[in-house]
PDB file of C-alpha atoms in Angstrom:
ATOM      1  CA  MET A  59      52.197 -17.189 -25.771  1.00  0.00           C
ATOM      2  CA  ALA A  60      55.879 -15.726 -25.912  1.00  0.00           C
ATOM      3  CA  ARG A  61      54.825 -13.175 -28.590  1.00  0.00           C
ATOM      4  CA  GLU A  62      51.895 -12.009 -26.479  1.00  0.00           C
ATOM      5  CA  ALA A  63      54.361 -11.625 -23.528  1.00  0.00           C
ATOM      6  CA  ILE A  64      56.886  -9.730 -25.392  1.00  0.00           C
ATOM      7  CA  SER A  65      54.317  -7.476 -26.991  1.00  0.00           C
ATOM      8  CA  LEU A  66      52.805  -6.901 -23.321  1.00  0.00           C
ATOM      9  CA  CYS A  67      56.229  -6.277 -22.341  1.00  0.00           C
ATOM     10  CA  ALA A  68      56.918  -3.966 -24.983  1.00  0.00           C
ATOM     11  CA  LEU A  69      53.535  -1.966 -24.341  1.00  0.00           C
ATOM     12  CA  THR A  70      54.426  -1.855 -20.721  1.00  0.00           C
ATOM     13  CA  LYS A  71      57.532  -0.423 -21.464  1.00  0.00           C
ATOM     14  CA  THR A  72      56.295   2.114 -24.003  1.00  0.00           C
ATOM     15  CA  LEU A  73      53.526   2.994 -21.632  1.00  0.00           C
ATOM     16  CA  ASN A  74      56.218   3.764 -18.869  1.00  0.00           C
ATOM     17  CA  ARG A  75      58.238   5.923 -21.185  1.00  0.00           C
ATOM     18  CA  VAL A  76      55.135   7.702 -22.107  1.00  0.00           C
ATOM     19  CA  GLU A  77      54.466   8.158 -18.352  1.00  0.00           C
ATOM     20  CA  ASP A  78      57.756   9.296 -17.727  1.00  0.00           C
ATOM     21  CA  LYS A  79      57.641  11.947 -20.445  1.00  0.00           C
ATOM     22  CA  LEU A  80      54.274  13.144 -19.164  1.00  0.00           C
ATOM     23  CA  GLN A  81      55.463  13.548 -15.491  1.00  0.00           C
ATOM     24  CA  SER A  82      58.609  15.423 -17.225  1.00  0.00           C
ATOM     25  CA  ILE A  83      56.286  17.740 -19.358  1.00  0.00           C
ATOM     26  CA  ASP A  84      54.133  18.318 -15.993  1.00  0.00           C
ATOM     27  CA  ALA A  85      57.228  19.064 -14.028  1.00  0.00           C
ATOM     28  CA  GLN A  86      58.290  21.688 -17.101  1.00  0.00           C
ATOM     29  CA  PHE A  87      54.596  23.100 -16.869  1.00  0.00           C
ATOM     30  CA  THR A  88      55.146  23.567 -12.963  1.00  0.00           C
ATOM     31  CA  VAL A  89      58.305  25.408 -13.553  1.00  0.00           C
ATOM     32  CA  LEU A  90      57.443  27.522 -16.253  1.00  0.00           C
ATOM     33  CA  ASP A  91      54.075  28.358 -14.046  1.00  0.00           C
ATOM     34  CA  SER A  92      56.268  29.617 -11.346  1.00  0.00           C
ATOM     35  CA  HIS A  93      58.261  31.745 -13.811  1.00  0.00           C
ATOM     36  CA  ILE A  94      55.073  33.297 -15.047  1.00  0.00           C
ATOM     37  CA  GLN A  95      53.913  33.945 -11.704  1.00  0.00           C
ATOM     38  CA  LYS A  96      57.355  35.719 -10.854  1.00  0.00           C
ATOM     39  CA  LEU A  97      57.318  37.340 -14.113  1.00  0.00           C
ATOM     40  CA  SER A  98      53.398  38.658 -13.434  1.00  0.00           C
ATOM     41  CA  GLU A  99      54.577  39.853  -9.807  1.00  0.00           C
ATOM     42  CA  LYS A 100      57.522  41.798 -11.348  1.00  0.00           C
ATOM     43  CA  PHE A 101      55.199  43.207 -13.960  1.00  0.00           C
ATOM     44  CA  HIS A 102      52.881  44.342 -11.458  1.00  0.00           C
ATOM     45  CA  PHE A 103      55.593  45.837  -9.251  1.00  0.00           C
ATOM     46  CA  CYS A 104      57.070  47.738 -12.335  1.00  0.00           C
ATOM     47  CA  SER A 105      53.587  48.829 -13.448  1.00  0.00           C
ATOM     48  CA  THR A 106      52.904  50.151  -9.830  1.00  0.00           C
ATOM     49  CA  ALA A 107      56.206  52.063  -9.841  1.00  0.00           C
ATOM     50  CA  LEU A 108      56.050  53.624 -13.030  1.00  0.00           C
ATOM     51  CA  GLU A 109      52.408  54.518 -12.090  1.00  0.00           C
ATOM     52  CA  HIS A 110      53.643  56.453  -9.398  1.00  0.00           C
ATOM     53  CA  GLN A 111      56.405  57.861 -10.796  1.00  0.00           C
ATOM     54  CA  MET A 112      54.227  59.133 -13.797  1.00  0.00           C
ATOM     55  CA  ASP A 113      51.994  60.899 -10.802  1.00  0.00           C
ATOM     56  CA  GLN A 114      55.155  62.524  -9.502  1.00  0.00           C
ATOM     57  CA  ASP A 115      56.144  63.599 -12.840  1.00  0.00           C
ATOM     58  CA  GLU A 116      52.787  64.910 -13.436  1.00  0.00           C
ATOM     59  CA  MET A 117      52.549  66.556 -10.096  1.00  0.00           C
ATOM     60  CA  TRP A 118      55.942  68.245 -10.522  1.00  0.00           C
ATOM     61  CA  ALA A 119      55.016  69.393 -13.668  1.00  0.00           C
ATOM     62  CA  SER A 120      51.927  70.744 -12.586  1.00  0.00           C
ATOM     63  CA  LEU A 121      53.639  72.845  -9.821  1.00  0.00           C
ATOM     64  CA  LEU A 122      55.598  74.144 -12.367  1.00  0.00           C
ATOM     65  CA  GLU A 123      53.361  75.052 -15.104  1.00  0.00           C
ATOM     66  CA  ASP A 124      50.434  76.325 -12.805  1.00  0.00           C
ATOM     67  CA  ARG A 125      50.334  79.820 -12.200  1.00  0.00           C
ATOM     68  CA  PHE A 126      48.899  80.343  -8.806  1.00  0.00           C
ATOM     69  CA  THR A 127      48.819  84.207  -7.535  1.00  0.00           C
ATOM     70  CA  SER A 128      51.220  85.346  -5.089  1.00  0.00           C
ATOM     71  CA  VAL A 129      48.195  85.262  -2.362  1.00  0.00           C
ATOM     72  CA  GLU A 130      47.161  82.124  -3.281  1.00  0.00           C
ATOM     73  CA  VAL A 131      51.078  80.446  -3.235  1.00  0.00           C
ATOM     74  CA  ASN A 132      51.601  82.329   0.220  1.00  0.00           C
ATOM     75  CA  LEU A 133      48.433  81.026   1.402  1.00  0.00           C
ATOM     76  CA  PHE A 134      49.002  77.384   0.434  1.00  0.00           C
ATOM     77  CA  TYR A 135      52.804  77.734   1.554  1.00  0.00           C
ATOM     78  CA  SER A 136      51.509  78.690   5.136  1.00  0.00           C
ATOM     79  CA  TYR A 137      49.327  75.571   5.466  1.00  0.00           C
ATOM     80  CA  VAL A 138      52.358  73.629   4.167  1.00  0.00           C
ATOM     81  CA  CYS A 139      54.693  74.957   6.681  1.00  0.00           C
ATOM     82  CA  GLU A 140      52.678  74.239   9.522  1.00  0.00           C
ATOM     83  CA  THR A 141      51.905  70.655   8.123  1.00  0.00           C
ATOM     84  CA  ILE A 142      55.740  70.124   7.904  1.00  0.00           C
ATOM     85  CA  LEU A 143      56.326  71.552  11.280  1.00  0.00           C
ATOM     86  CA  CYS A 144      53.452  69.569  12.805  1.00  0.00           C
ATOM     87  CA  LEU A 145      54.535  66.258  11.279  1.00  0.00           C
ATOM     88  CA  HIS A 146      58.256  66.897  12.429  1.00  0.00           C
ATOM     89  CA  SER A 147      57.229  67.616  15.842  1.00  0.00           C
ATOM     90  CA  GLN A 148      54.910  64.587  16.165  1.00  0.00           C
ATOM     91  CA  VAL A 149      58.075  62.367  15.192  1.00  0.00           C
ATOM     92  CA  THR A 150      60.403  63.952  17.667  1.00  0.00           C
ATOM     93  CA  LYS A 151      58.063  63.809  20.562  1.00  0.00           C
ATOM     94  CA  MET A 152      58.111  60.029  19.933  1.00  0.00           C
ATOM     95  CA  ILE A 153      61.780  59.728  20.011  1.00  0.00           C
ATOM     96  CA  PRO A 154      62.971  62.523  22.277  1.00  0.00           C
ATOM     97  CA  ASP A 155      66.405  60.822  22.555  1.00  0.00           C
ATOM     98  CA  LEU A 156      66.834  61.456  19.180  1.00  0.00           C
ATOM     99  CA  ALA A 157      65.263  64.850  18.740  1.00  0.00           C
ATOM    100  CA  ARG A 158      68.284  66.646  18.520  1.00  0.00           C
ATOM    101  CA  ALA A 159      69.910  64.694  15.670  1.00  0.00           C
ATOM    102  CA  LEU A 160      66.889  65.242  13.881  1.00  0.00           C
ATOM    103  CA  PRO A 161      66.427  69.127  13.528  1.00  0.00           C
ATOM    104  CA  THR A 162      64.167  69.215  10.468  1.00  0.00           C
ATOM    105  CA  LEU A 163      61.800  66.937   8.492  1.00  0.00           C
ATOM    106  CA  SER A 164      64.502  66.307   5.862  1.00  0.00           C
ATOM    107  CA  SER A 165      66.695  64.895   8.368  1.00  0.00           C
ATOM    108  CA  VAL A 166      63.777  62.615   9.579  1.00  0.00           C
ATOM    109  CA  LEU A 167      63.200  62.021   5.633  1.00  0.00           C
ATOM    110  CA  ARG A 168      66.928  61.121   5.042  1.00  0.00           C
ATOM    111  CA  ARG A 169      67.241  59.018   8.222  1.00  0.00           C
ATOM    112  CA  LYS A 170      64.064  57.040   8.629  1.00  0.00           C
ATOM    113  CA  ASN A 171      64.975  54.282   6.444  1.00  0.00           C
ATOM    114  CA  LYS A 172      68.249  53.714   8.112  1.00  0.00           C
ATOM    115  CA  ASN A 173      66.808  53.655  11.445  1.00  0.00           C
ATOM    116  CA  SER A 174      63.734  51.628  12.603  1.00  0.00           C
ATOM    117  CA  ARG A 175      63.053  53.855  15.652  1.00  0.00           C
ATOM    118  CA  ILE A 176      62.804  56.904  13.368  1.00  0.00           C
ATOM    119  CA  GLN A 177      60.634  54.884  10.646  1.00  0.00           C
ATOM    120  CA  LEU A 178      58.178  53.421  13.400  1.00  0.00           C
ATOM    121  CA  ALA A 179      58.034  57.297  14.928  1.00  0.00           C
ATOM    122  CA  TRP A 180      57.448  58.394  10.993  1.00  0.00           C
ATOM    123  CA  GLU A 181      54.617  55.790  10.481  1.00  0.00           C
ATOM    124  CA  SER A 182      53.048  56.593  13.777  1.00  0.00           C
ATOM    125  CA  ALA A 183      53.220  60.440  13.304  1.00  0.00           C
ATOM    126  CA  LEU A 184      51.588  59.991   9.690  1.00  0.00           C
ATOM    127  CA  GLU A 185      48.671  57.904  11.106  1.00  0.00           C
ATOM    128  CA  ILE A 186      48.141  60.105  14.029  1.00  0.00           C
ATOM    129  CA  ILE A 187      48.129  63.429  11.893  1.00  0.00           C
ATOM    130  CA  GLY A 188      46.355  61.879   9.146  1.00  0.00           C
ATOM    131  CA  LEU A 189      48.578  61.916   6.061  1.00  0.00           C
ATOM    132  CA  GLN A 190      49.879  59.298   3.698  1.00  0.00           C
ATOM    133  CA  GLU A 191      53.470  59.268   2.362  1.00  0.00           C
ATOM    134  CA  GLY A 192      52.287  60.383  -1.004  1.00  0.00           C
ATOM    135  CA  ASP A 193      50.599  63.604   0.584  1.00  0.00           C
ATOM    136  CA  VAL A 194      54.064  64.336   2.156  1.00  0.00           C
ATOM    137  CA  LYS A 195      55.947  64.068  -1.076  1.00  0.00           C
ATOM    138  CA  ALA A 196      53.213  66.377  -2.555  1.00  0.00           C
ATOM    139  CA  LEU A 197      53.681  68.890   0.299  1.00  0.00           C
ATOM    140  CA  VAL A 198      57.619  68.744   0.066  1.00  0.00           C
ATOM    141  CA  ALA A 199      57.450  69.188  -3.565  1.00  0.00           C
ATOM    142  CA  PHE A 200      55.292  72.332  -3.418  1.00  0.00           C
ATOM    143  CA  PHE A 201      57.431  73.473  -0.615  1.00  0.00           C
ATOM    144  CA  ILE A 202      60.582  73.118  -2.743  1.00  0.00           C
ATOM    145  CA  THR A 203      59.244  74.635  -5.780  1.00  0.00           C
ATOM    146  CA  HIS A 204      57.758  77.844  -3.860  1.00  0.00           C
ATOM    147  CA  SER A 205      59.638  78.362  -0.897  1.00  0.00           C
ATOM    148  CA  PHE A 206      62.178  80.989  -2.582  1.00  0.00           C
ATOM    149  CA  SER A 207      59.186  83.280  -3.186  1.00  0.00           C
ATOM    150  CA  ALA A 208      56.544  82.727  -0.867  1.00  0.00           C
ATOM    151  CA  CYS A 209      55.617  84.438   2.620  1.00  0.00           C
ATOM    152  CA  TYR A 210      54.263  82.819   5.321  1.00  0.00           C
ATOM    153  CA  TYR A 211      50.919  84.239   6.677  1.00  0.00           C
ATOM    154  CA  PRO A 212      49.780  83.795  10.095  1.00  0.00           C
ATOM    155  CA  VAL A 213      46.113  82.684  10.905  1.00  0.00           C
ATOM    156  CA  ASN A 214      44.589  86.103  11.015  1.00  0.00           C
ATOM    157  CA  GLN A 215      46.153  87.108   7.913  1.00  0.00           C
ATOM    158  CA  ARG A 216      45.201  83.864   5.894  1.00  0.00           C
ATOM    159  CA  GLN A 217      41.369  84.467   7.468  1.00  0.00           C
ATOM    160  CA  SER A 218      41.630  87.934   5.765  1.00  0.00           C
ATOM    161  CA  TYR A 219      42.460  86.438   2.357  1.00  0.00           C
ATOM    162  CA  THR A 220      39.975  83.789   2.390  1.00  0.00           C
ATOM    163  CA  LYS A 221      37.083  82.255   4.558  1.00  0.00           C
ATOM    164  CA  ASP A 222      37.017  78.940   2.453  1.00  0.00           C
ATOM    165  CA  ILE A 223      40.521  77.906   1.818  1.00  0.00           C
ATOM    166  CA  ASN A 224      39.091  74.368   0.825  1.00  0.00           C
ATOM    167  CA  SER A 225      37.119  75.804  -1.782  1.00  0.00           C
ATOM    168  CA  MET A 226      39.916  78.171  -3.050  1.00  0.00           C
ATOM    169  CA  ILE A 227      42.246  74.886  -3.206  1.00  0.00           C
ATOM    170  CA  SER A 228      39.477  72.935  -5.094  1.00  0.00           C
ATOM    171  CA  LYS A 229      39.061  75.538  -7.510  1.00  0.00           C
ATOM    172  CA  VAL A 230      42.638  76.544  -8.129  1.00  0.00           C
ATOM    173  CA  VAL A 231      44.838  73.585  -7.905  1.00  0.00           C
ATOM    174  CA  LYS A 232      44.497  71.425 -11.179  1.00  0.00           C
ATOM    175  CA  ASN A 233      46.723  68.672 -10.035  1.00  0.00           C
ATOM    176  CA  GLU A 234      44.786  66.031  -8.097  1.00  0.00           C
ATOM    177  CA  ILE A 235      47.455  64.776  -5.964  1.00  0.00           C
ATOM    178  CA  LEU A 236      48.716  68.180  -5.190  1.00  0.00           C
ATOM    179  CA  GLN A 237      45.074  69.295  -4.400  1.00  0.00           C
ATOM    180  CA  HIS A 238      44.625  66.256  -2.346  1.00  0.00           C
ATOM    181  CA  SER A 239      47.471  66.980  -0.104  1.00  0.00           C
ATOM    182  CA  LEU A 240      46.818  70.498   0.203  1.00  0.00           C
ATOM    183  CA  LEU A 241      43.226  69.805   1.438  1.00  0.00           C
ATOM    184  CA  CYS A 242      44.749  67.320   4.085  1.00  0.00           C
ATOM    185  CA  ALA A 243      47.309  70.043   5.155  1.00  0.00           C
ATOM    186  CA  VAL A 244      44.449  72.334   5.857  1.00  0.00           C
ATOM    187  CA  SER A 245      42.745  69.519   7.769  1.00  0.00           C
ATOM    188  CA  VAL A 246      46.014  68.734   9.785  1.00  0.00           C
ATOM    189  CA  VAL A 247      46.555  72.475  10.657  1.00  0.00           C
ATOM    190  CA  GLU A 248      42.681  73.401  11.477  1.00  0.00           C
ATOM    191  CA  ARG A 249      42.582  70.417  13.670  1.00  0.00           C
ATOM    192  CA  GLY A 250      45.751  71.445  15.479  1.00  0.00           C
ATOM    193  CA  GLN A 251      44.080  74.802  16.009  1.00  0.00           C
ATOM    194  CA  LEU A 252      41.118  73.419  17.482  1.00  0.00           C
TER     195      LEU A 252
END
């Protein structure tokens, strides 16, 4: 009987140690699972950022490699200028007390992350005119790349060069991001003229 009690006691201790060990292993798995989750989130963020950077690099390369005629550059440039002006004026309309401190779109872009009112006006302006942040980046990249040599064409001059600017953009612009952004710019300008 004493031998059975000792044996039962030893078995209970062994079971308790096994249970403690299992709980410890379970806790370690929980910690590991949490680390895996965090690593997955970081990986997803990094892959999204890398994909975005690759798109931006591809767009800049496209801007530097594509050979548009001077008429095409001037037409696209004209729409880009009017879209930038429209976006800037939408932002300053929403925050008239800050308008003097935001004379250009670049001043808005520089200050929007530092001032919540400018950020809200920026986001609202994008929504109102139907642009995404990526569209603006592409349009600004086009503006920077071609502003030194491009000429602004007013509406009547643009219409004398082409009756269907959307088809021209779809045919001539190979980079999908830039093509989409230019088509959005045309849409913004044409809606503004109605």
